[in-house]
Coordinates of C-alpha atoms in Angstrom, one line a residue:
X1 CA 13.1 -22.8 23.1
X2 CA 15.8 -24.6 20.8
X3 CA 16.2 -28.3 21.4
X4 CA 19.9 -29.1 22.0
X5 CA 22.0 -30.7 19.3
X6 CA 24.4 -33.0 21.1
X7 CA 26.7 -32.9 17.7
X8 CA 27.1 -29.2 18.2
X9 CA 29.2 -29.6 20.8
X10 CA 32.1 -31.1 19.1
X11 CA 32.1 -27.8 16.8
X12 CA 31.4 -25.0 19.5
X13 CA 34.3 -23.1 18.5
X14 CA 33.9 -23.9 14.7
X15 CA 31.5 -21.6 13.0
X16 CA 30.2 -22.0 9.3
X17 CA 28.8 -18.6 8.3
X18 CA 26.2 -19.0 5.6
X19 CA 25.9 -15.6 3.6
X20 CA 22.0 -15.7 2.3
X21 CA 18.6 -16.6 3.7
X22 CA 17.1 -17.9 0.8
X23 CA 16.2 -21.6 -0.1
X24 CA 19.8 -22.8 -0.9
X25 CA 21.1 -21.0 2.3
X26 CA 18.5 -22.3 4.6
X27 CA 18.9 -25.8 3.5
X28 CA 22.7 -25.3 3.8
X29 CA 22.3 -24.1 7.3
X30 CA 20.0 -27.3 8.1
X31 CA 22.3 -29.7 6.9
X32 CA 25.4 -28.2 8.4
X33 CA 23.9 -27.6 11.8
X34 CA 22.5 -31.3 11.7
X35 CA 26.1 -32.5 11.3
X36 CA 27.4 -30.6 14.2
X37 CA 28.3 -27.2 12.7
X38 CA 28.1 -24.0 14.4
X39 CA 26.0 -22.1 12.0
X40 CA 25.5 -18.6 11.6
X41 CA 23.2 -17.4 8.8
X42 CA 23.1 -13.7 7.7
X43 CA 20.3 -12.1 5.6
X44 CA 20.2 -8.5 4.8
X45 CA 16.2 -8.5 4.4
X46 CA 14.3 -8.6 7.2
X47 CA 12.7 -11.8 6.9
X48 CA 14.0 -15.3 5.3
X49 CA 12.7 -16.6 2.0
X50 CA 11.1 -14.0 0.3
X51 CA 11.6 -14.8 -3.3
X52 CA 10.7 -18.7 -2.2
X53 CA 7.2 -17.2 -0.9
X54 CA 6.6 -15.8 -4.4
X55 CA 7.5 -19.0 -6.1
X56 CA 4.7 -20.5 -8.0
X57 CA 2.3 -17.9 -7.7
X58 CA 2.8 -18.0 -4.3
X59 CA 2.3 -22.1 -3.8
X60 CA 5.7 -23.0 -4.0
X61 CA 6.5 -25.2 -7.0
X62 CA 9.3 -27.1 -5.0
X63 CA 10.3 -29.5 -7.3
X64 CA 9.2 -31.7 -9.8
X65 CA 8.6 -35.5 -10.6
X66 CA 10.8 -35.4 -14.0
X67 CA 14.1 -34.1 -12.5
X68 CA 16.5 -34.7 -15.5
X69 CA 20.2 -32.9 -16.3
X70 CA 18.1 -31.9 -19.6
X71 CA 16.2 -29.3 -17.6
X72 CA 19.5 -27.5 -16.4
X73 CA 21.7 -25.0 -18.5
X74 CA 25.0 -23.5 -17.4
X75 CA 28.6 -24.2 -18.1
X76 CA 29.1 -27.5 -16.4
X77 CA 26.5 -30.0 -16.8
X78 CA 28.5 -32.7 -15.2
X79 CA 28.8 -30.7 -11.9
X80 CA 25.0 -29.9 -12.0
X81 CA 24.6 -33.6 -12.8
X82 CA 26.5 -35.2 -9.8
X83 CA 24.9 -32.7 -7.5
X84 CA 21.0 -33.4 -8.6
X85 CA 22.2 -37.2 -8.4
X86 CA 23.6 -37.0 -4.7
X87 CA 20.3 -35.4 -3.6
X88 CA 17.5 -35.7 -6.1
X89 CA 13.6 -35.7 -6.1
X90 CA 13.4 -38.8 -3.2
X91 CA 15.8 -37.2 -1.2
X92 CA 14.1 -33.9 -1.4
X93 CA 10.9 -35.3 -0.7
X94 CA 12.1 -37.3 2.2
X95 CA 13.9 -34.3 3.5
X96 CA 10.5 -32.2 3.9
X97 CA 8.5 -35.2 4.9
X98 CA 10.7 -35.1 7.8
X99 CA 9.9 -31.5 8.8
X100 CA 6.0 -32.2 8.3
X101 CA 5.3 -31.3 5.1
X102 CA 2.4 -33.0 3.1
X103 CA 2.7 -32.3 -0.5
X104 CA 1.0 -33.5 -3.9
X105 CA 2.3 -33.5 -7.6
X106 CA -0.2 -32.0 -10.2
X107 CA -0.6 -33.5 -13.9
X108 CA 2.7 -31.8 -15.2
X109 CA 4.4 -33.4 -12.2
X110 CA 5.3 -30.1 -10.3
X111 CA 5.1 -30.4 -6.5
X112 CA 3.2 -28.2 -4.4
X113 CA 2.6 -28.3 -0.5
X114 CA -0.8 -29.5 0.4
X115 CA -1.9 -26.2 1.7
X116 CA -0.8 -24.7 -1.8
X117 CA 1.0 -21.9 0.3
X118 CA 4.4 -21.2 0.1
X119 CA 4.4 -20.1 3.8
X120 CA 4.2 -23.7 4.7
X121 CA 7.5 -24.6 2.8
X122 CA 9.3 -21.4 4.6
X123 CA 7.7 -22.3 8.4
X124 CA 9.3 -25.8 7.9
X125 CA 12.7 -24.7 7.3
X126 CA 12.5 -22.1 9.9
X127 CA 11.4 -24.4 12.1
X128 CA 14.3 -26.8 11.8
X129 CA 16.6 -24.0 11.6
X130 CA 15.4 -22.8 15.2
X131 CA 15.3 -26.5 16.5
X132 CA 19.3 -27.3 15.5
X133 CA 20.2 -24.0 16.9
X134 CA 21.1 -21.9 13.8
X135 CA 21.7 -18.1 14.4
X136 CA 19.7 -16.3 12.3
X137 CA 20.7 -12.8 11.6
X138 CA 18.2 -10.3 9.7
X139 CA 18.8 -7.3 8.6
X140 CA 22.5 -7.9 8.5
X141 CA 24.3 -7.5 5.0
X142 CA 27.7 -9.0 4.7
X143 CA 29.7 -6.4 2.7
X144 CA 33.0 -8.5 2.3
X145 CA 35.1 -11.6 2.9
X146 CA 38.7 -12.0 3.5
X147 CA 40.8 -14.9 4.1
X148 CA 42.8 -14.9 7.2
X149 CA 45.9 -17.2 8.6
X150 CA 43.3 -20.0 10.2
X151 CA 39.8 -19.3 8.2
X152 CA 37.9 -16.7 6.9
X153 CA 36.6 -13.1 8.2
X154 CA 33.0 -12.1 7.4
X155 CA 32.6 -8.1 7.3
X156 CA 29.6 -6.4 8.0
X157 CA 29.8 -2.2 8.3
X158 CA 31.6 -1.6 11.3
X159 CA 31.7 -5.2 12.4
X160 CA 33.7 -8.4 11.4
X161 CA 33.4 -12.4 12.7
X162 CA 36.0 -14.9 12.5
X163 CA 35.0 -17.9 10.6
X164 CA 36.1 -21.6 9.8
X165 CA 34.0 -22.2 6.5
X166 CA 31.7 -19.9 4.5
X167 CA 29.1 -20.7 2.4
X168 CA 28.0 -17.9 -0.4
X169 CA 24.1 -18.7 -1.3
X170 CA 23.0 -15.1 -1.9
X171 CA 21.3 -15.6 -5.1
X172 CA 21.6 -14.2 -8.7
X173 CA 20.2 -10.7 -9.8
X174 CA 16.9 -11.9 -10.6
X175 CA 13.8 -10.5 -8.9
X176 CA 15.4 -7.7 -7.5
X177 CA 12.3 -6.4 -5.4
X178 CA 12.8 -9.5 -3.5
X179 CA 16.2 -8.8 -2.3
X180 CA 18.3 -9.9 -5.1
X181 CA 21.1 -7.8 -5.6
X182 CA 24.0 -9.8 -7.4
X183 CA 26.1 -9.1 -4.8
X184 CA 27.5 -12.9 -4.5
X185 CA 28.9 -12.3 -8.1
X186 CA 31.2 -9.0 -6.8
X187 CA 32.5 -11.3 -3.5
X188 CA 33.4 -13.9 -5.7
X189 CA 35.3 -11.6 -8.0
X190 CA 37.2 -10.0 -5.3
X191 CA 38.1 -13.4 -4.4
X192 CA 39.7 -14.0 -8.0
X193 CA 36.9 -16.2 -9.0
X194 CA 35.5 -15.6 -12.7
X195 CA 31.8 -14.6 -13.0
X196 CA 30.1 -15.5 -16.5
X197 CA 28.1 -12.3 -17.1
X198 CA 24.7 -12.7 -15.7
X199 CA 21.4 -12.5 -17.7
X200 CA 17.8 -12.7 -17.3
X201 CA 16.4 -16.0 -17.9
X202 CA 12.9 -17.4 -17.7
X203 CA 11.9 -14.1 -18.5
X204 CA 9.0 -12.8 -21.0
X205 CA 10.2 -12.0 -24.5
X206 CA 10.1 -8.7 -26.1
X207 CA 8.7 -8.5 -29.8
X208 CA 9.5 -6.0 -32.8
X209 CA 6.4 -4.8 -34.8
X210 CA 3.0 -3.8 -33.6
X211 CA 0.6 -6.6 -34.7
X212 CA 1.2 -8.4 -31.1
X213 CA -0.5 -5.1 -29.4
X214 CA -3.9 -6.2 -30.7
X215 CA -3.5 -9.5 -28.9
X216 CA -2.8 -8.3 -25.2
X217 CA -4.3 -10.5 -22.9
X218 CA -4.9 -13.5 -25.2
X219 CA -3.5 -16.8 -23.9
X220 CA -3.4 -20.1 -26.0
X221 CA -1.2 -22.9 -26.7
X222 CA 1.5 -22.1 -29.3
X223 CA 4.3 -23.7 -31.1
X224 CA 7.6 -22.1 -31.1
X225 CA 10.5 -23.1 -33.3
X226 CA 13.8 -21.4 -33.3
X227 CA 16.3 -22.2 -35.9
X228 CA 19.7 -21.1 -37.4
X229 CA 20.8 -21.8 -41.2
X230 CA 17.9 -23.6 -41.7
X231 CA 18.2 -26.2 -39.0
X232 CA 15.9 -26.3 -35.9
X233 CA 17.8 -25.8 -32.8
X234 CA 14.7 -25.2 -30.4
X235 CA 11.0 -26.4 -30.6
X236 CA 8.3 -26.0 -27.9
X237 CA 4.5 -26.1 -27.6
X238 CA 3.0 -24.6 -24.8
X239 CA 0.8 -21.9 -23.2
X240 CA 1.6 -18.3 -24.5
X241 CA 0.2 -14.7 -23.2
X242 CA 0.6 -11.9 -25.5
X243 CA 1.3 -8.6 -23.9
X244 CA 1.9 -5.0 -25.0
X245 CA 5.8 -5.7 -25.3
X246 CA 5.4 -9.1 -26.8
X247 CA 5.2 -12.6 -25.4
X248 CA 5.3 -13.9 -21.8
X249 CA 3.6 -17.3 -20.2
X250 CA 5.5 -20.2 -19.8
X251 CA 6.3 -20.7 -23.2
X252 CA 7.9 -17.5 -23.7
X253 CA 9.8 -18.1 -20.2
X254 CA 11.0 -21.7 -21.4
X255 CA 12.2 -20.1 -24.6
X256 CA 14.0 -17.0 -23.3
X257 CA 17.4 -18.4 -23.3
X258 CA 16.9 -19.2 -26.7
X259 CA 15.6 -16.6 -28.6
X260 CA 18.4 -14.1 -28.5
X261 CA 21.4 -14.3 -30.7
X262 CA 22.8 -14.1 -34.0
X263 CA 21.3 -15.6 -37.3
X264 CA 18.4 -17.0 -35.4
X265 CA 14.7 -17.4 -37.1
X266 CA 11.9 -17.7 -34.8
X267 CA 8.4 -18.9 -36.1
X268 CA 5.3 -19.1 -34.5
X269 CA 2.3 -22.1 -35.3
X270 CA -1.1 -20.7 -34.2
X271 CA -2.3 -24.2 -34.5
X272 CA -0.1 -26.3 -33.0
X273 CA -2.0 -29.3 -32.9
X274 CA -3.2 -29.1 -36.6
X275 CA -0.4 -30.5 -39.5
X276 CA -0.5 -28.1 -42.2
X277 CA -2.2 -30.3 -44.6
X278 CA -5.3 -30.7 -42.5
X279 CA -5.0 -26.8 -41.9
X280 CA -5.5 -25.9 -45.6
X281 CA -8.1 -28.6 -46.0
X282 CA -9.8 -26.8 -43.1
X283 CA -9.4 -23.3 -44.7
X284 CA -10.9 -24.4 -48.1
X285 CA -14.0 -26.2 -46.5
X286 CA -14.4 -22.7 -44.6
X287 CA -14.3 -20.9 -47.8
X288 CA -17.2 -23.2 -49.2
X289 CA -19.2 -23.0 -45.6
X290 CA -18.8 -19.2 -45.1
X291 CA -19.0 -18.3 -48.9
X292 CA -21.6 -15.4 -48.4
X293 CA -20.0 -14.0 -45.3
X294 CA -17.3 -11.1 -45.1
X295 CA -13.6 -12.4 -44.7
X296 CA -13.2 -10.6 -41.5
X297 CA -15.2 -13.5 -39.9
X298 CA -13.3 -15.9 -41.5
X299 CA -11.4 -17.5 -38.8
X300 CA -13.6 -17.2 -36.2
X301 CA -14.3 -20.7 -34.6
X302 CA -11.0 -21.7 -35.6
X303 CA -9.0 -19.1 -33.9
X304 CA -9.9 -16.6 -31.2
X305 CA -11.8 -13.9 -32.9
X306 CA -9.1 -11.1 -32.4
X307 CA -6.2 -13.5 -33.4
X308 CA -8.1 -14.5 -36.5
X309 CA -9.0 -11.1 -37.7
X310 CA -5.0 -9.8 -37.1
X311 CA -3.9 -12.7 -39.2
X312 CA -6.1 -11.7 -42.0
X313 CA -5.0 -8.0 -41.9
X314 CA -1.2 -9.3 -41.6
X315 CA -1.8 -11.6 -44.8
X316 CA -3.2 -8.4 -46.8
X317 CA -6.7 -9.9 -47.2
X318 CA -9.5 -7.3 -47.9
X319 CA -11.7 -8.2 -44.7
X320 CA -14.9 -6.5 -46.3
X321 CA -14.9 -8.9 -49.1
X322 CA -16.7 -12.1 -49.0
X323 CA -15.1 -15.4 -48.1
X324 CA -15.6 -16.9 -51.4
X325 CA -13.4 -13.9 -53.0
X326 CA -10.4 -15.5 -50.9
X327 CA -7.9 -16.9 -53.8
X328 CA -5.9 -19.8 -53.6
X329 CA -2.5 -17.8 -53.5
X330 CA -4.0 -15.6 -50.4
X331 CA -4.9 -19.3 -49.1
X332 CA -1.4 -20.2 -49.1
X333 CA 0.1 -16.8 -47.5
X334 CA -2.7 -17.0 -45.0
X335 CA -1.6 -20.9 -44.2
X336 CA 2.2 -20.0 -44.0
X337 CA 1.2 -17.1 -41.5
X338 CA -1.0 -19.5 -39.4
X339 CA 1.7 -22.0 -39.1
X340 CA 4.8 -20.5 -39.8
X341 CA 4.4 -16.9 -38.6
X342 CA 7.9 -15.3 -38.3
X343 CA 8.5 -13.2 -35.4
X344 CA 11.5 -10.7 -35.0
X345 CA 12.9 -10.6 -31.1
X346 CA 13.7 -7.2 -29.8
X347 CA 15.2 -8.7 -26.7
X348 CA 14.3 -9.7 -23.1
X349 CA 12.6 -8.1 -20.2
X350 CA 14.9 -6.8 -17.8
X351 CA 16.1 -8.6 -14.5
X352 CA 13.1 -7.6 -12.2
X353 CA 10.7 -9.8 -14.6
X354 CA 13.3 -12.7 -14.6
X355 CA 12.6 -15.9 -12.4
X356 CA 16.1 -16.7 -12.2
X357 CA 19.7 -15.7 -13.6
X358 CA 21.7 -17.4 -16.5
X359 CA 25.2 -17.2 -15.5
X360 CA 27.1 -16.5 -12.2
X361 CA 30.2 -18.1 -10.7
X362 CA 31.9 -20.3 -13.1
X363 CA 31.5 -23.9 -12.1
X364 CA 35.1 -24.9 -13.5
X365 CA 36.4 -23.1 -10.3
X366 CA 34.5 -25.1 -8.1
X367 CA 35.0 -28.9 -6.9
X368 CA 31.9 -30.7 -8.4
X369 CA 31.3 -33.2 -5.2
X370 CA 31.6 -30.6 -2.5
X371 CA 31.0 -27.1 -4.2
X372 CA 34.1 -25.7 -2.1
X373 CA 36.3 -23.2 -4.1
X374 CA 39.4 -24.6 -5.8
X375 CA 41.0 -21.3 -5.2
X376 CA 39.9 -20.7 -1.5
X377 CA 39.7 -23.4 0.7
X378 CA 36.8 -23.4 3.2
X379 CA 34.6 -21.2 0.5
X380 CA 31.7 -22.8 -0.6
X381 CA 28.9 -21.7 -3.0
X382 CA 25.3 -22.9 -3.6
X383 CA 22.1 -22.0 -5.2
X384 CA 21.7 -19.4 -8.0
X385 CA 25.1 -17.6 -7.2
X386 CA 26.6 -20.3 -9.4
X387 CA 26.4 -20.5 -13.1
X388 CA 23.4 -23.1 -13.3
X389 CA 19.7 -22.6 -14.0
X390 CA 16.9 -24.8 -14.7
X391 CA 13.8 -24.7 -16.5
X392 CA 10.3 -23.6 -15.0
X393 CA 8.5 -25.8 -12.8
X394 CA 10.5 -26.3 -9.8
X395 CA 13.8 -26.9 -11.0
X396 CA 15.6 -24.0 -9.8
X397 CA 14.2 -24.8 -6.4
X398 CA 15.4 -28.4 -6.6
X399 CA 18.8 -26.9 -7.5
X400 CA 18.8 -24.9 -4.4
X401 CA 18.2 -28.1 -2.2
X402 CA 20.4 -30.4 -3.8
X403 CA 23.4 -27.6 -4.4
X404 CA 22.7 -26.5 -0.6
X405 CA 22.6 -30.2 0.7
X406 CA 26.1 -30.5 -0.7
X407 CA 27.5 -27.2 0.5
X408 CA 26.4 -27.6 4.2
X409 CA 27.3 -31.3 4.3
X410 CA 30.8 -30.8 3.4
X411 CA 31.2 -27.5 5.2
X412 CA 30.6 -29.1 8.2
X413 CA 32.8 -32.1 7.5
X414 CA 35.4 -29.4 6.6
X415 CA 35.3 -27.5 9.7
X416 CA 35.3 -30.8 12.1
X417 CA 38.5 -31.8 10.6
X418 CA 40.3 -28.7 11.3
X419 CA 42.8 -28.7 14.0

């Protein structure tokens, strides 16, 4: 049975409708209901938080110790920075502590529930919504929104509901297998809001060529350097996973928004922790030490076996000759291929494999403190539907908590002020 929220009595006839039962929508519902709003949450799926349950490989990396604007991307960094400053890491941890969640941070600063189970986070959110009297409607798709003289009309197929404020929190286009359809973009567009074209982000990268097929399944730390006109514009060292189509793993996900575009040059360093002077010194020493062995074994012990053999072949070395026959010129070619291997990016994997969406509702049309539309009073946005996306590591969920807090808080104030 729900415990009564006395604040809500002040707003019994003032409805806040939230479209989307993901993390941002649930946060907005809790905050709005806690401030006295009468909240209806609409979710087209049969359960809440489906994508939330998949985050962190099912462990739910729900925020990060190192929250910084540098970890976020999109068209309006000032808006994102203000929202994150207003409800950041400490506020998020305090919020979840209040719901009974215990947690820990790993060596990379990522926060997880102590249970290491995403359902723990979802359970806390669902219980708090129940306590506050949020009306949760599952299998309830909202197909359109329309402005009325005194508020909003929230439309289902064959039904409509009057509302005083609407929060659009229906996510982006990434991971459609969890229910994301990009429907929020269409709704916003029909209400005269510009939408930055959505693209997959935090997504594996497809490479041109056939050399990487032989490395499928290989995980290792790599350095990826991206340059344009000879100037480095992005560089990262992280774990990469070679696949049949190219490159996945944290390195590829973090670099995915940077690797496509005209005039880019992408290079991989397979020995990211050794400078080139040391690499050539080691190669020459190996040539002497392994002089009588076949060249196909030259890099075993320095690199994983299948990568070493692939690099020897890509460097046009005769792998059936002896190591002592490797010339100085061949050594230089091998050095360049090991430390500055040029890769050609063919494209990104589809939305189904993306963790998040780049693009969304243009933030220039949104008031930065409240996330209310400048075009349509009483319409708020939060979460992935906006043109804000974060790096992998809990940053996107932090954006959901922060933006959900802002939208829910101001939406409740908005309806309470209505006469």
